[in-house]
GROMACS .gro file of C-alpha atoms in nm:
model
  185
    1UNK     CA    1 -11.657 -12.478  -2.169
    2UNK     CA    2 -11.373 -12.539  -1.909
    3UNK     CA    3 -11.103 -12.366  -2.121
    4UNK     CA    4 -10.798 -12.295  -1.871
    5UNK     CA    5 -10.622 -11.949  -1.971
    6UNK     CA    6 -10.516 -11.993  -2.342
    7UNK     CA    7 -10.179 -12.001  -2.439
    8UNK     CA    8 -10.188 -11.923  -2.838
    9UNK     CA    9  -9.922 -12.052  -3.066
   10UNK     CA   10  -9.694 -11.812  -3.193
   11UNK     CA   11  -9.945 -11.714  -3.458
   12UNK     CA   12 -10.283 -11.818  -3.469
   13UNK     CA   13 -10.393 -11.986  -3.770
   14UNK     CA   14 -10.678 -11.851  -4.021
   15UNK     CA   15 -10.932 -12.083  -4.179
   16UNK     CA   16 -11.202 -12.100  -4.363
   17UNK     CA   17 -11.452 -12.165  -4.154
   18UNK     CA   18 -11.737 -11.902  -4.089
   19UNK     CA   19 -11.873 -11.812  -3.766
   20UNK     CA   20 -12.216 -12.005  -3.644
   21UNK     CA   21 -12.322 -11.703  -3.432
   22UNK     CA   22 -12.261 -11.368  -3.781
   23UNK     CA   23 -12.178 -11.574  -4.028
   24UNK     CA   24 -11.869 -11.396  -4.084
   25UNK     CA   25 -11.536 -11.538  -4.218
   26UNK     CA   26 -11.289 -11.403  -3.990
   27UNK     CA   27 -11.216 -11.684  -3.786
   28UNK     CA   28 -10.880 -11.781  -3.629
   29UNK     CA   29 -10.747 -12.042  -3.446
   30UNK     CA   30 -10.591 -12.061  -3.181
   31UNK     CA   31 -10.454 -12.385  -3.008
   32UNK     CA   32 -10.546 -12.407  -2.644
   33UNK     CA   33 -10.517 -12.664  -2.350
   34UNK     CA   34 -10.856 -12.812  -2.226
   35UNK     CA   35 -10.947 -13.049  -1.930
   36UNK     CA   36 -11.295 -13.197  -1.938
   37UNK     CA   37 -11.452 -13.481  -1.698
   38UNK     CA   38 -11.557 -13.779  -1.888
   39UNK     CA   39 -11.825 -14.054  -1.644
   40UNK     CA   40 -12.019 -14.045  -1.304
   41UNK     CA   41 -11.973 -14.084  -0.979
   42UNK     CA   42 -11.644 -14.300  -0.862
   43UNK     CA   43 -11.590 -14.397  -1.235
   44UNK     CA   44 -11.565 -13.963  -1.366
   45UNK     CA   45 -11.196 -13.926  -1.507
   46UNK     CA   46 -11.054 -13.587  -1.564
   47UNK     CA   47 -10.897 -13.574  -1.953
   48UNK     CA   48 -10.696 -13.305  -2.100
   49UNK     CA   49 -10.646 -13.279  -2.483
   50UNK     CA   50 -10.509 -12.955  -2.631
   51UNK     CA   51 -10.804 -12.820  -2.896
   52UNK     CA   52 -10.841 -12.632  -3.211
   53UNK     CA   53 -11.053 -12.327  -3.042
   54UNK     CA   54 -11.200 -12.124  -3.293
   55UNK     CA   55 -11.240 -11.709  -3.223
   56UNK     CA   56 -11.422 -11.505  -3.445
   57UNK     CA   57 -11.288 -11.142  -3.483
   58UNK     CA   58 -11.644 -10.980  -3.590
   59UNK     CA   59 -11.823 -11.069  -3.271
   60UNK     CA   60 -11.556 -11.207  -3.011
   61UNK     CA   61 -11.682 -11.514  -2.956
   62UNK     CA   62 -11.463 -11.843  -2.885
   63UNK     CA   63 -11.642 -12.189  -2.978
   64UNK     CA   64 -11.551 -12.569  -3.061
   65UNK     CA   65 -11.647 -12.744  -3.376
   66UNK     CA   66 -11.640 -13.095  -3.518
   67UNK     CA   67 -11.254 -13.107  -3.547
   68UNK     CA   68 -11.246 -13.014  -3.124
   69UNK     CA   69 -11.548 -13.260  -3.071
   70UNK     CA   70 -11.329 -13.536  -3.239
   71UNK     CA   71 -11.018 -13.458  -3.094
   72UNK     CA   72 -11.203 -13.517  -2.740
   73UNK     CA   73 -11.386 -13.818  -2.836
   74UNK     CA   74 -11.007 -13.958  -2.960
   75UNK     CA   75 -10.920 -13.904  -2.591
   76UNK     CA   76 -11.212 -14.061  -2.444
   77UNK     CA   77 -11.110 -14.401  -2.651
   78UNK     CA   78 -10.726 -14.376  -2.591
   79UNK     CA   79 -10.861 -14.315  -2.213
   80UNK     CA   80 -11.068 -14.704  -2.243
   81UNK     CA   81 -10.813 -14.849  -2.435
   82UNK     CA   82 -11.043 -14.871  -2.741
   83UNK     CA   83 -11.021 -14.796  -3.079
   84UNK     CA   84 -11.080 -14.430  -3.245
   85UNK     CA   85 -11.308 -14.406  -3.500
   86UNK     CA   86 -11.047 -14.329  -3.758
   87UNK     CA   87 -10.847 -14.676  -3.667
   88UNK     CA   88 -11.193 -14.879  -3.709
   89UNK     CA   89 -11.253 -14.677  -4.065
   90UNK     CA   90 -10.950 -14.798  -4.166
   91UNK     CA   91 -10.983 -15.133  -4.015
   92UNK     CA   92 -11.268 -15.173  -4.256
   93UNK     CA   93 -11.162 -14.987  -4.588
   94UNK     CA   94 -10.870 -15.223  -4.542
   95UNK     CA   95 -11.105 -15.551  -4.563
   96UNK     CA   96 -11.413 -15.443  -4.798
   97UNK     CA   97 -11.518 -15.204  -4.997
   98UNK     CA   98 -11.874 -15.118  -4.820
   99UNK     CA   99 -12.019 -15.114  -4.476
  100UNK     CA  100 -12.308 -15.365  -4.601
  101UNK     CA  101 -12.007 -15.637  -4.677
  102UNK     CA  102 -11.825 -15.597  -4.412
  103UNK     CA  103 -12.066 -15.639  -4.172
  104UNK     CA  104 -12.230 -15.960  -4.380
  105UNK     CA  105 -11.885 -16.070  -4.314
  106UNK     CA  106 -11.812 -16.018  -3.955
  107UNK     CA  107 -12.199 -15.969  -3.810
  108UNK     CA  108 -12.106 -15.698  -3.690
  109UNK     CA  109 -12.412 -15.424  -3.734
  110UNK     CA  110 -12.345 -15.159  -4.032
  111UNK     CA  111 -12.550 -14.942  -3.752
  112UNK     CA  112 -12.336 -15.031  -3.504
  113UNK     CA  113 -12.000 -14.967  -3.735
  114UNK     CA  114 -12.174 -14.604  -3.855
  115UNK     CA  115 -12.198 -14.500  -3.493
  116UNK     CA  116 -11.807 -14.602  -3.421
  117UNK     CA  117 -11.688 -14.475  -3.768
  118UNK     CA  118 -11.849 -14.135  -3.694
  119UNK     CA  119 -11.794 -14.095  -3.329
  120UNK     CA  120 -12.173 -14.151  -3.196
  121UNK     CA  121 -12.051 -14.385  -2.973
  122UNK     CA  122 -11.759 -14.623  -2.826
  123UNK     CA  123 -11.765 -14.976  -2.916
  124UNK     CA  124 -11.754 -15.206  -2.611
  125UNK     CA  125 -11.418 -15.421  -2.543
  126UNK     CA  126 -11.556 -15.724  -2.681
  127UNK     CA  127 -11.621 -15.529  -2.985
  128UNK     CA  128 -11.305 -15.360  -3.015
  129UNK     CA  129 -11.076 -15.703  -2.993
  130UNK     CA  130 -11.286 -15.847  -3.254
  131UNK     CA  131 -11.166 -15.556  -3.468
  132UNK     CA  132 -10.860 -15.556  -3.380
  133UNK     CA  133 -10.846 -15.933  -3.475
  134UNK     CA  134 -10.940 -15.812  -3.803
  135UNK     CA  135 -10.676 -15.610  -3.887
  136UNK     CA  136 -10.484 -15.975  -3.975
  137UNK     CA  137 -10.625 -16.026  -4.338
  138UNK     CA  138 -10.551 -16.411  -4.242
  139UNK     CA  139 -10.871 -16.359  -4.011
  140UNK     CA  140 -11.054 -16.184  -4.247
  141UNK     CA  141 -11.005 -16.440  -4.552
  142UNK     CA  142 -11.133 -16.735  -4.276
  143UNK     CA  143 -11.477 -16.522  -4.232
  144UNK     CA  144 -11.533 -16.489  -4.550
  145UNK     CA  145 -11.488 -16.874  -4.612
  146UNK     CA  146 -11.694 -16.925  -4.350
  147UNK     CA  147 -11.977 -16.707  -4.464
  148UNK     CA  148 -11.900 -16.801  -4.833
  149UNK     CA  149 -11.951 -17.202  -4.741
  150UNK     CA  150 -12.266 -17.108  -4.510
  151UNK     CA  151 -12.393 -16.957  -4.814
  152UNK     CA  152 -12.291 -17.230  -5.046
  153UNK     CA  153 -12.495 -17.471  -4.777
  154UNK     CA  154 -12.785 -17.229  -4.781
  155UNK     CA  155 -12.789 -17.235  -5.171
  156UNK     CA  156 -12.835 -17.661  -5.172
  157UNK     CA  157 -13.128 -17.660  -4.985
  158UNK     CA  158 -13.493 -17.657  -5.055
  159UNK     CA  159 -13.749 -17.521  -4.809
  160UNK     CA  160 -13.881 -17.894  -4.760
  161UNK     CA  161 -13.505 -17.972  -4.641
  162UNK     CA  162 -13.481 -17.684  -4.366
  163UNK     CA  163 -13.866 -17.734  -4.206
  164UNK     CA  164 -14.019 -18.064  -4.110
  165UNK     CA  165 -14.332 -18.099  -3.991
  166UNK     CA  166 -14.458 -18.371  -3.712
  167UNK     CA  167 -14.738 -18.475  -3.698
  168UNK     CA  168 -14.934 -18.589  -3.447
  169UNK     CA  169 -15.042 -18.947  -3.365
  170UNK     CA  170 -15.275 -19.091  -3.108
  171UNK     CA  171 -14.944 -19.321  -2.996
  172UNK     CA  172 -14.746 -18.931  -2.959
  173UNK     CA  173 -15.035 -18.766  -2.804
  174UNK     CA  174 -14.996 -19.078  -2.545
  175UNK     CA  175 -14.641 -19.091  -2.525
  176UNK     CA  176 -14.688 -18.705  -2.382
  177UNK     CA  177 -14.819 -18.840  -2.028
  178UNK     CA  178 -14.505 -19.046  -2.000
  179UNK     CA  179 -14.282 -18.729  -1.986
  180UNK     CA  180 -14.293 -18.511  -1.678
  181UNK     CA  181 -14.078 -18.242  -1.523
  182UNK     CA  182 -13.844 -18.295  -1.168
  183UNK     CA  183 -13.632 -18.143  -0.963
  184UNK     CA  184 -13.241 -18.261  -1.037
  185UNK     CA  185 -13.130 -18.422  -0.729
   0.00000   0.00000   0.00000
């Protein structure tokens, strides 16, 4: 962990967390600043965040936990430009009341959305517009025509009406030889 030399708060807070290492309660907190490198290569960006770094008394160990791992993935997306994973929660609370519906609605991939939502990974930029787009409830009540009417569509027709069949003649199978493949000038 690159932890530069921690500057506690005034008074470190207790919690109620227990330590992964003894099990113990005694945990405090103790706000600290932390630089991390985030990419590869020419692309490798150095972000600082300050962190919730959690010390337990018993056996004087520091360590992170899911409230530091979020706060750094937050960065990582304010860093692209994207959208955390609290902002696309919300995003979809907002529209519908499940994953399932929303992405029937948007085809976007409840897979996909779980991943964002819980900070698995970053959605791409394409992605991220699209959500932002559906933050306008205007947006959101034209996809759901849309679906609705696909639907509707769907509903009218008989298998006979979405498949047909051709069959093969002798004057087709002759026809074939008239066809043929060239180059476009």
């Amino acid at each position: 962990m690159n932890l530069k030399k921690s500057r506690p708060r005034p008074e470190a807070v207790k919690s109620n967390l227990n330590c992964p290492l003894c099990g113990k309660s005694n945990i405090k907190t103790v706000l600290t600043p932390y630089t991390f490198d985030y990419g590869s290569g020419d692309t490798v960006a150095e972000l600082s965040v300050e962190i919730p770094v959690r010390r337990c008394d018993a056996c004087d160990i520091d360590f992170l936990d899911h409230e530091g791992e979020r706060i750094k993935h937050e960065a990582i997306c304010q860093h692209f430009g994207v959208l955390t994973p609290n902002e696309i929660r919300l995003i979809r609370t907002k529209c519908s009341d499940t994953r399932t519906k929303f992405s029937e609605v948007t085809g976007l991939g409840a897979a996909s959305l779980n991943r964002w939502e819980n900070g698995l990974s970053i959605q791409n930029h394409a992605n991220d517009r699209y959500l932002r787009l559906l933050k306008d409830p205007a947006i959101m009540r034209r996809l759901e025509t849309i679906v609705n009417s696909e639907l509707n569509l769907q509903s009218g027709k008989s298998n006979k009406d979405q498949f047909r069949a051709i069959v093969i003649t002798s004057q087709l199978w002759e026809r074939r030889k008239e066809f043929q493949l060239r180059r476009a000038a």
